[in-house]
JSON list of C-alpha atoms in Angstrom, two decimals:
[
{"chain": "A", "resi": 1, "resn": "MET", "atom": "CA", "xyz": [127.51, -136.18, 65.06]},
{"chain": "A", "resi": 2, "resn": "LEU", "atom": "CA", "xyz": [129.49, -138.88, 66.83]},
{"chain": "A", "resi": 3, "resn": "ALA", "atom": "CA", "xyz": [128.29, -140.87, 69.47]},
{"chain": "A", "resi": 4, "resn": "LYS", "atom": "CA", "xyz": [130.73, -142.51, 71.75]},
{"chain": "A", "resi": 5, "resn": "ILE", "atom": "CA", "xyz": [129.23, -145.40, 73.72]},
{"chain": "A", "resi": 6, "resn": "HIS", "atom": "CA", "xyz": [130.39, -147.55, 76.68]},
{"chain": "A", "resi": 7, "resn": "VAL", "atom": "CA", "xyz": [128.72, -150.62, 77.68]},
{"chain": "A", "resi": 8, "resn": "THR", "atom": "CA", "xyz": [130.04, -152.45, 80.89]},
{"chain": "A", "resi": 9, "resn": "LEU", "atom": "CA", "xyz": [128.90, -155.11, 83.12]},
{"chain": "A", "resi": 10, "resn": "LYS", "atom": "CA", "xyz": [126.55, -153.79, 86.05]},
{"chain": "A", "resi": 11, "resn": "GLN", "atom": "CA", "xyz": [128.31, -154.27, 89.41]},
{"chain": "A", "resi": 12, "resn": "GLY", "atom": "CA", "xyz": [128.18, -157.66, 90.93]},
{"chain": "A", "resi": 13, "resn": "VAL", "atom": "CA", "xyz": [127.55, -159.30, 87.46]},
{"chain": "A", "resi": 14, "resn": "LEU", "atom": "CA", "xyz": [130.36, -162.13, 87.06]},
{"chain": "A", "resi": 15, "resn": "ASP", "atom": "CA", "xyz": [133.01, -161.21, 84.50]},
{"chain": "A", "resi": 16, "resn": "PRO", "atom": "CA", "xyz": [134.50, -164.47, 83.52]},
{"chain": "A", "resi": 17, "resn": "GLN", "atom": "CA", "xyz": [136.51, -162.76, 80.49]},
{"chain": "A", "resi": 18, "resn": "GLY", "atom": "CA", "xyz": [137.62, -160.28, 83.04]},
{"chain": "A", "resi": 19, "resn": "LYS", "atom": "CA", "xyz": [138.96, -163.09, 85.17]},
{"chain": "A", "resi": 20, "resn": "ALA", "atom": "CA", "xyz": [140.48, -164.60, 81.95]},
{"chain": "A", "resi": 21, "resn": "VAL", "atom": "CA", "xyz": [142.42, -161.37, 81.17]},
{"chain": "A", "resi": 22, "resn": "HIS", "atom": "CA", "xyz": [143.11, -160.92, 84.75]},
{"chain": "A", "resi": 23, "resn": "HIS", "atom": "CA", "xyz": [144.85, -164.46, 85.16]},
{"chain": "A", "resi": 24, "resn": "ALA", "atom": "CA", "xyz": [146.56, -164.22, 81.88]},
{"chain": "A", "resi": 25, "resn": "LEU", "atom": "CA", "xyz": [148.13, -160.55, 83.07]},
{"chain": "A", "resi": 26, "resn": "ASN", "atom": "CA", "xyz": [149.15, -162.28, 86.28]},
{"chain": "A", "resi": 27, "resn": "ASP", "atom": "CA", "xyz": [150.84, -165.28, 84.11]},
{"chain": "A", "resi": 28, "resn": "LEU", "atom": "CA", "xyz": [152.69, -162.97, 81.95]},
{"chain": "A", "resi": 29, "resn": "GLY", "atom": "CA", "xyz": [154.47, -161.49, 85.17]},
{"chain": "A", "resi": 30, "resn": "TYR", "atom": "CA", "xyz": [152.14, -158.30, 85.97]},
{"chain": "A", "resi": 31, "resn": "ASN", "atom": "CA", "xyz": [151.21, -159.02, 89.46]},
{"chain": "A", "resi": 32, "resn": "GLU", "atom": "CA", "xyz": [150.29, -155.26, 89.98]},
{"chain": "A", "resi": 33, "resn": "VAL", "atom": "CA", "xyz": [147.07, -156.20, 88.04]},
{"chain": "A", "resi": 34, "resn": "ARG", "atom": "CA", "xyz": [144.23, -156.12, 91.36]},
{"chain": "A", "resi": 35, "resn": "ASP", "atom": "CA", "xyz": [141.38, -156.51, 88.93]},
{"chain": "A", "resi": 36, "resn": "VAL", "atom": "CA", "xyz": [140.20, -156.56, 85.08]},
{"chain": "A", "resi": 37, "resn": "HIS", "atom": "CA", "xyz": [136.63, -155.36, 83.94]},
{"chain": "A", "resi": 38, "resn": "LEU", "atom": "CA", "xyz": [135.73, -155.70, 80.15]},
{"chain": "A", "resi": 39, "resn": "GLY", "atom": "CA", "xyz": [133.30, -153.83, 78.38]},
{"chain": "A", "resi": 40, "resn": "ARG", "atom": "CA", "xyz": [132.47, -152.66, 74.77]},
{"chain": "A", "resi": 41, "resn": "TYR", "atom": "CA", "xyz": [133.04, -149.64, 73.13]},
{"chain": "A", "resi": 42, "resn": "MET", "atom": "CA", "xyz": [131.23, -148.01, 70.01]},
{"chain": "A", "resi": 43, "resn": "GLU", "atom": "CA", "xyz": [131.07, -145.15, 67.83]},
{"chain": "A", "resi": 44, "resn": "ILE", "atom": "CA", "xyz": [128.22, -144.14, 65.87]},
{"chain": "A", "resi": 45, "resn": "GLU", "atom": "CA", "xyz": [128.31, -141.65, 63.17]},
{"chain": "A", "resi": 46, "resn": "LEU", "atom": "CA", "xyz": [125.03, -140.09, 62.93]},
{"chain": "A", "resi": 47, "resn": "GLU", "atom": "CA", "xyz": [123.88, -137.68, 60.19]},
{"chain": "A", "resi": 48, "resn": "GLY", "atom": "CA", "xyz": [120.83, -135.06, 59.57]},
{"chain": "A", "resi": 49, "resn": "VAL", "atom": "CA", "xyz": [120.05, -135.30, 63.23]},
{"chain": "A", "resi": 50, "resn": "GLU", "atom": "CA", "xyz": [119.93, -132.35, 66.00]},
{"chain": "A", "resi": 51, "resn": "ALA", "atom": "CA", "xyz": [121.96, -132.66, 69.22]},
{"chain": "A", "resi": 52, "resn": "SER", "atom": "CA", "xyz": [118.57, -132.74, 71.44]},
{"chain": "A", "resi": 53, "resn": "GLU", "atom": "CA", "xyz": [117.02, -135.46, 69.34]},
{"chain": "A", "resi": 54, "resn": "ALA", "atom": "CA", "xyz": [120.34, -137.56, 68.75]},
{"chain": "A", "resi": 55, "resn": "GLU", "atom": "CA", "xyz": [120.54, -138.14, 72.87]},
{"chain": "A", "resi": 56, "resn": "ALA", "atom": "CA", "xyz": [117.04, -139.41, 72.83]},
{"chain": "A", "resi": 57, "resn": "ARG", "atom": "CA", "xyz": [117.63, -141.63, 69.80]},
{"chain": "A", "resi": 58, "resn": "VAL", "atom": "CA", "xyz": [121.27, -142.78, 71.24]},
{"chain": "A", "resi": 59, "resn": "ARG", "atom": "CA", "xyz": [119.58, -143.78, 74.23]},
{"chain": "A", "resi": 60, "resn": "ASP", "atom": "CA", "xyz": [117.02, -145.81, 72.56]},
{"chain": "A", "resi": 61, "resn": "MET", "atom": "CA", "xyz": [119.45, -147.55, 70.46]},
{"chain": "A", "resi": 62, "resn": "CYS", "atom": "CA", "xyz": [121.08, -148.70, 73.84]},
{"chain": "A", "resi": 63, "resn": "GLU", "atom": "CA", "xyz": [117.99, -149.65, 75.32]},
{"chain": "A", "resi": 64, "resn": "LYS", "atom": "CA", "xyz": [116.75, -151.76, 72.43]},
{"chain": "A", "resi": 65, "resn": "LEU", "atom": "CA", "xyz": [120.00, -153.19, 70.87]},
{"chain": "A", "resi": 66, "resn": "LEU", "atom": "CA", "xyz": [123.37, -152.30, 71.98]},
{"chain": "A", "resi": 67, "resn": "ALA", "atom": "CA", "xyz": [123.14, -153.06, 75.86]},
{"chain": "A", "resi": 68, "resn": "ASN", "atom": "CA", "xyz": [121.38, -155.76, 77.18]},
{"chain": "A", "resi": 69, "resn": "THR", "atom": "CA", "xyz": [120.20, -153.90, 80.19]},
{"chain": "A", "resi": 70, "resn": "VAL", "atom": "CA", "xyz": [119.41, -156.91, 82.63]},
{"chain": "A", "resi": 71, "resn": "ILE", "atom": "CA", "xyz": [123.24, -157.16, 83.13]},
{"chain": "A", "resi": 72, "resn": "GLU", "atom": "CA", "xyz": [125.00, -154.29, 81.47]},
{"chain": "A", "resi": 73, "resn": "SER", "atom": "CA", "xyz": [124.66, -150.42, 81.79]},
{"chain": "A", "resi": 74, "resn": "TYR", "atom": "CA", "xyz": [125.58, -147.76, 79.11]},
{"chain": "A", "resi": 75, "resn": "ARG", "atom": "CA", "xyz": [126.86, -144.48, 79.06]},
{"chain": "A", "resi": 76, "resn": "PHE", "atom": "CA", "xyz": [127.42, -142.07, 75.97]},
{"chain": "A", "resi": 77, "resn": "THR", "atom": "CA", "xyz": [128.79, -138.89, 75.05]},
{"chain": "A", "resi": 78, "resn": "LEU", "atom": "CA", "xyz": [127.61, -136.99, 71.91]},
{"chain": "A", "resi": 79, "resn": "GLU", "atom": "CA", "xyz": [130.09, -134.98, 70.02]},
{"chain": "A", "resi": 80, "resn": "PRO", "atom": "CA", "xyz": [129.93, -132.75, 66.70]},
{"chain": "A", "resi": 81, "resn": "GLN", "atom": "CA", "xyz": [131.81, -134.17, 63.90]},
{"chain": "A", "resi": 82, "resn": "ASN", "atom": "CA", "xyz": [133.63, -131.97, 61.25]},
{"chain": "B", "resi": 1, "resn": "MET", "atom": "CA", "xyz": [145.43, -146.68, 89.88]},
{"chain": "B", "resi": 2, "resn": "LEU", "atom": "CA", "xyz": [142.78, -147.25, 87.50]},
{"chain": "B", "resi": 3, "resn": "ALA", "atom": "CA", "xyz": [143.94, -147.65, 83.81]},
{"chain": "B", "resi": 4, "resn": "LYS", "atom": "CA", "xyz": [141.09, -147.27, 81.41]},
{"chain": "B", "resi": 5, "resn": "ILE", "atom": "CA", "xyz": [142.07, -148.64, 78.15]},
{"chain": "B", "resi": 6, "resn": "HIS", "atom": "CA", "xyz": [140.42, -148.34, 74.51]},
{"chain": "B", "resi": 7, "resn": "VAL", "atom": "CA", "xyz": [141.10, -150.89, 71.72]},
{"chain": "B", "resi": 8, "resn": "THR", "atom": "CA", "xyz": [139.88, -150.28, 68.22]},
{"chain": "B", "resi": 9, "resn": "LEU", "atom": "CA", "xyz": [140.65, -151.16, 64.71]},
{"chain": "B", "resi": 10, "resn": "LYS", "atom": "CA", "xyz": [142.92, -149.44, 62.57]},
{"chain": "B", "resi": 11, "resn": "GLN", "atom": "CA", "xyz": [141.62, -146.97, 59.93]},
{"chain": "B", "resi": 12, "resn": "GLY", "atom": "CA", "xyz": [140.96, -149.15, 56.57]},
{"chain": "B", "resi": 13, "resn": "VAL", "atom": "CA", "xyz": [140.56, -152.36, 58.37]},
{"chain": "B", "resi": 14, "resn": "LEU", "atom": "CA", "xyz": [137.25, -154.20, 57.77]},
{"chain": "B", "resi": 15, "resn": "ASP", "atom": "CA", "xyz": [134.84, -153.89, 60.58]},
{"chain": "B", "resi": 16, "resn": "PRO", "atom": "CA", "xyz": [132.38, -156.91, 59.77]},
{"chain": "B", "resi": 17, "resn": "GLN", "atom": "CA", "xyz": [130.84, -156.48, 63.28]},
{"chain": "B", "resi": 18, "resn": "GLY", "atom": "CA", "xyz": [130.42, -152.89, 62.82]},
{"chain": "B", "resi": 19, "resn": "LYS", "atom": "CA", "xyz": [128.80, -153.25, 59.53]},
{"chain": "B", "resi": 20, "resn": "ALA", "atom": "CA", "xyz": [126.26, -155.90, 61.27]},
{"chain": "B", "resi": 21, "resn": "VAL", "atom": "CA", "xyz": [125.30, -153.45, 63.79]},
{"chain": "B", "resi": 22, "resn": "HIS", "atom": "CA", "xyz": [124.88, -150.52, 61.77]},
{"chain": "B", "resi": 23, "resn": "HIS", "atom": "CA", "xyz": [122.34, -152.60, 59.48]},
{"chain": "B", "resi": 24, "resn": "ALA", "atom": "CA", "xyz": [120.59, -153.83, 62.64]},
{"chain": "B", "resi": 25, "resn": "LEU", "atom": "CA", "xyz": [120.08, -150.37, 63.63]},
{"chain": "B", "resi": 26, "resn": "ASN", "atom": "CA", "xyz": [118.80, -149.12, 60.18]},
{"chain": "B", "resi": 27, "resn": "ASP", "atom": "CA", "xyz": [116.41, -152.41, 60.13]},
{"chain": "B", "resi": 28, "resn": "LEU", "atom": "CA", "xyz": [114.91, -150.77, 63.82]},
{"chain": "B", "resi": 29, "resn": "GLY", "atom": "CA", "xyz": [114.58, -147.68, 61.91]},
{"chain": "B", "resi": 30, "resn": "TYR", "atom": "CA", "xyz": [117.34, -145.47, 62.96]},
{"chain": "B", "resi": 31, "resn": "ASN", "atom": "CA", "xyz": [118.19, -144.42, 59.61]},
{"chain": "B", "resi": 32, "resn": "GLU", "atom": "CA", "xyz": [120.34, -141.21, 60.94]},
{"chain": "B", "resi": 33, "resn": "VAL", "atom": "CA", "xyz": [122.97, -144.11, 61.64]},
{"chain": "B", "resi": 34, "resn": "ARG", "atom": "CA", "xyz": [125.92, -143.32, 58.96]},
{"chain": "B", "resi": 35, "resn": "ASP", "atom": "CA", "xyz": [128.58, -145.81, 60.11]},
{"chain": "B", "resi": 36, "resn": "VAL", "atom": "CA", "xyz": [129.26, -147.89, 63.51]},
{"chain": "B", "resi": 37, "resn": "HIS", "atom": "CA", "xyz": [132.86, -148.97, 64.69]},
{"chain": "B", "resi": 38, "resn": "LEU", "atom": "CA", "xyz": [133.10, -151.22, 67.65]},
{"chain": "B", "resi": 39, "resn": "GLY", "atom": "CA", "xyz": [135.90, -151.61, 69.83]},
{"chain": "B", "resi": 40, "resn": "ARG", "atom": "CA", "xyz": [137.15, -153.00, 73.56]},
{"chain": "B", "resi": 41, "resn": "TYR", "atom": "CA", "xyz": [136.99, -151.25, 76.61]},
{"chain": "B", "resi": 42, "resn": "MET", "atom": "CA", "xyz": [138.76, -152.31, 79.46]},
{"chain": "B", "resi": 43, "resn": "GLU", "atom": "CA", "xyz": [139.28, -151.23, 83.18]},
{"chain": "B", "resi": 44, "resn": "ILE", "atom": "CA", "xyz": [142.15, -152.30, 84.99]},
{"chain": "B", "resi": 45, "resn": "GLU", "atom": "CA", "xyz": [143.19, -151.95, 88.54]},
{"chain": "B", "resi": 46, "resn": "LEU", "atom": "CA", "xyz": [146.77, -151.63, 89.39]},
{"chain": "B", "resi": 47, "resn": "GLU", "atom": "CA", "xyz": [147.88, -151.35, 93.13]},
{"chain": "B", "resi": 48, "resn": "GLY", "atom": "CA", "xyz": [151.54, -150.70, 94.59]},
{"chain": "B", "resi": 49, "resn": "VAL", "atom": "CA", "xyz": [152.76, -149.10, 91.32]},
{"chain": "B", "resi": 50, "resn": "GLU", "atom": "CA", "xyz": [153.77, -145.61, 90.60]},
{"chain": "B", "resi": 51, "resn": "ALA", "atom": "CA", "xyz": [152.14, -143.39, 87.80]},
{"chain": "B", "resi": 52, "resn": "SER", "atom": "CA", "xyz": [155.52, -143.40, 85.96]},
{"chain": "B", "resi": 53, "resn": "GLU", "atom": "CA", "xyz": [155.98, -147.12, 86.03]},
{"chain": "B", "resi": 54, "resn": "ALA", "atom": "CA", "xyz": [152.60, -147.83, 85.67]},
{"chain": "B", "resi": 55, "resn": "GLU", "atom": "CA", "xyz": [152.42, -146.14, 82.01]},
{"chain": "B", "resi": 56, "resn": "ALA", "atom": "CA", "xyz": [155.00, -148.44, 80.79]},
{"chain": "B", "resi": 57, "resn": "ARG", "atom": "CA", "xyz": [153.71, -151.34, 82.28]},
{"chain": "B", "resi": 58, "resn": "VAL", "atom": "CA", "xyz": [149.92, -150.88, 80.38]},
{"chain": "B", "resi": 59, "resn": "ARG", "atom": "CA", "xyz": [151.74, -150.01, 77.51]},
{"chain": "B", "resi": 60, "resn": "ASP", "atom": "CA", "xyz": [153.18, -153.30, 77.75]},
{"chain": "B", "resi": 61, "resn": "MET", "atom": "CA", "xyz": [150.33, -154.87, 78.64]},
{"chain": "B", "resi": 62, "resn": "CYS", "atom": "CA", "xyz": [148.56, -153.72, 75.39]},
{"chain": "B", "resi": 63, "resn": "GLU", "atom": "CA", "xyz": [151.28, -154.54, 72.90]},
{"chain": "B", "resi": 64, "resn": "LYS", "atom": "CA", "xyz": [151.88, -158.01, 74.70]},
{"chain": "B", "resi": 65, "resn": "LEU", "atom": "CA", "xyz": [148.29, -159.13, 75.32]},
{"chain": "B", "resi": 66, "resn": "LEU", "atom": "CA", "xyz": [145.35, -156.70, 75.31]},
{"chain": "B", "resi": 67, "resn": "ALA", "atom": "CA", "xyz": [145.70, -155.29, 71.56]},
{"chain": "B", "resi": 68, "resn": "ASN", "atom": "CA", "xyz": [146.32, -157.24, 68.24]},
{"chain": "B", "resi": 69, "resn": "THR", "atom": "CA", "xyz": [148.65, -154.29, 67.11]},
{"chain": "B", "resi": 70, "resn": "VAL", "atom": "CA", "xyz": [148.57, -155.69, 63.49]},
{"chain": "B", "resi": 71, "resn": "ILE", "atom": "CA", "xyz": [144.87, -154.63, 63.01]},
{"chain": "B", "resi": 72, "resn": "GLU", "atom": "CA", "xyz": [144.27, -152.75, 66.32]},
{"chain": "B", "resi": 73, "resn": "SER", "atom": "CA", "xyz": [145.44, -149.39, 67.90]},
{"chain": "B", "resi": 74, "resn": "TYR", "atom": "CA", "xyz": [145.02, -148.88, 71.29]},
{"chain": "B", "resi": 75, "resn": "ARG", "atom": "CA", "xyz": [144.95, -146.02, 73.76]},
{"chain": "B", "resi": 76, "resn": "PHE", "atom": "CA", "xyz": [144.67, -145.39, 77.77]},
{"chain": "B", "resi": 77, "resn": "THR", "atom": "CA", "xyz": [144.20, -143.07, 80.51]},
{"chain": "B", "resi": 78, "resn": "LEU", "atom": "CA", "xyz": [145.63, -143.65, 84.24]},
{"chain": "B", "resi": 79, "resn": "GLU", "atom": "CA", "xyz": [143.78, -142.26, 86.97]},
{"chain": "B", "resi": 80, "resn": "PRO", "atom": "CA", "xyz": [144.28, -142.63, 90.63]},
{"chain": "B", "resi": 81, "resn": "GLN", "atom": "CA", "xyz": [141.81, -144.75, 92.41]},
{"chain": "B", "resi": 82, "resn": "ASN", "atom": "CA", "xyz": [140.55, -143.97, 95.97]}
]
């Protein structure tokens, strides 16, 4: 089973890295860029666990380690893996 | 228009951060975790550009700034934004 996880900053939280990329893109001449938000993307391969159980386990992993839930939110999908 | 960009390491490139997260998850008792791959996720808001043109521009942004194409690969989607 493959978990695909996105961790992004919550609305309203300052995103200095996003601002830096935004300004760099504008400096390179990409003036159509109005805003940039940066986040983390993770793929976690799970073995020997049922889909229903995997959902709870991945949520737990996000809450305990993968996301700082004070300033970040997370979402994930679970896909069977051949 | 909203570009959603994923930048991940190419196959075969060492992923020390992924390994670190993998070991941390195992140490926390998530032994079902077999492997972890970390990447970057970006959302870029574009204004005043047509979809056809946006595709080429975002590809250009990835090649020039957002991805290190020696060790990373990127993929993106473009969505209309209300």
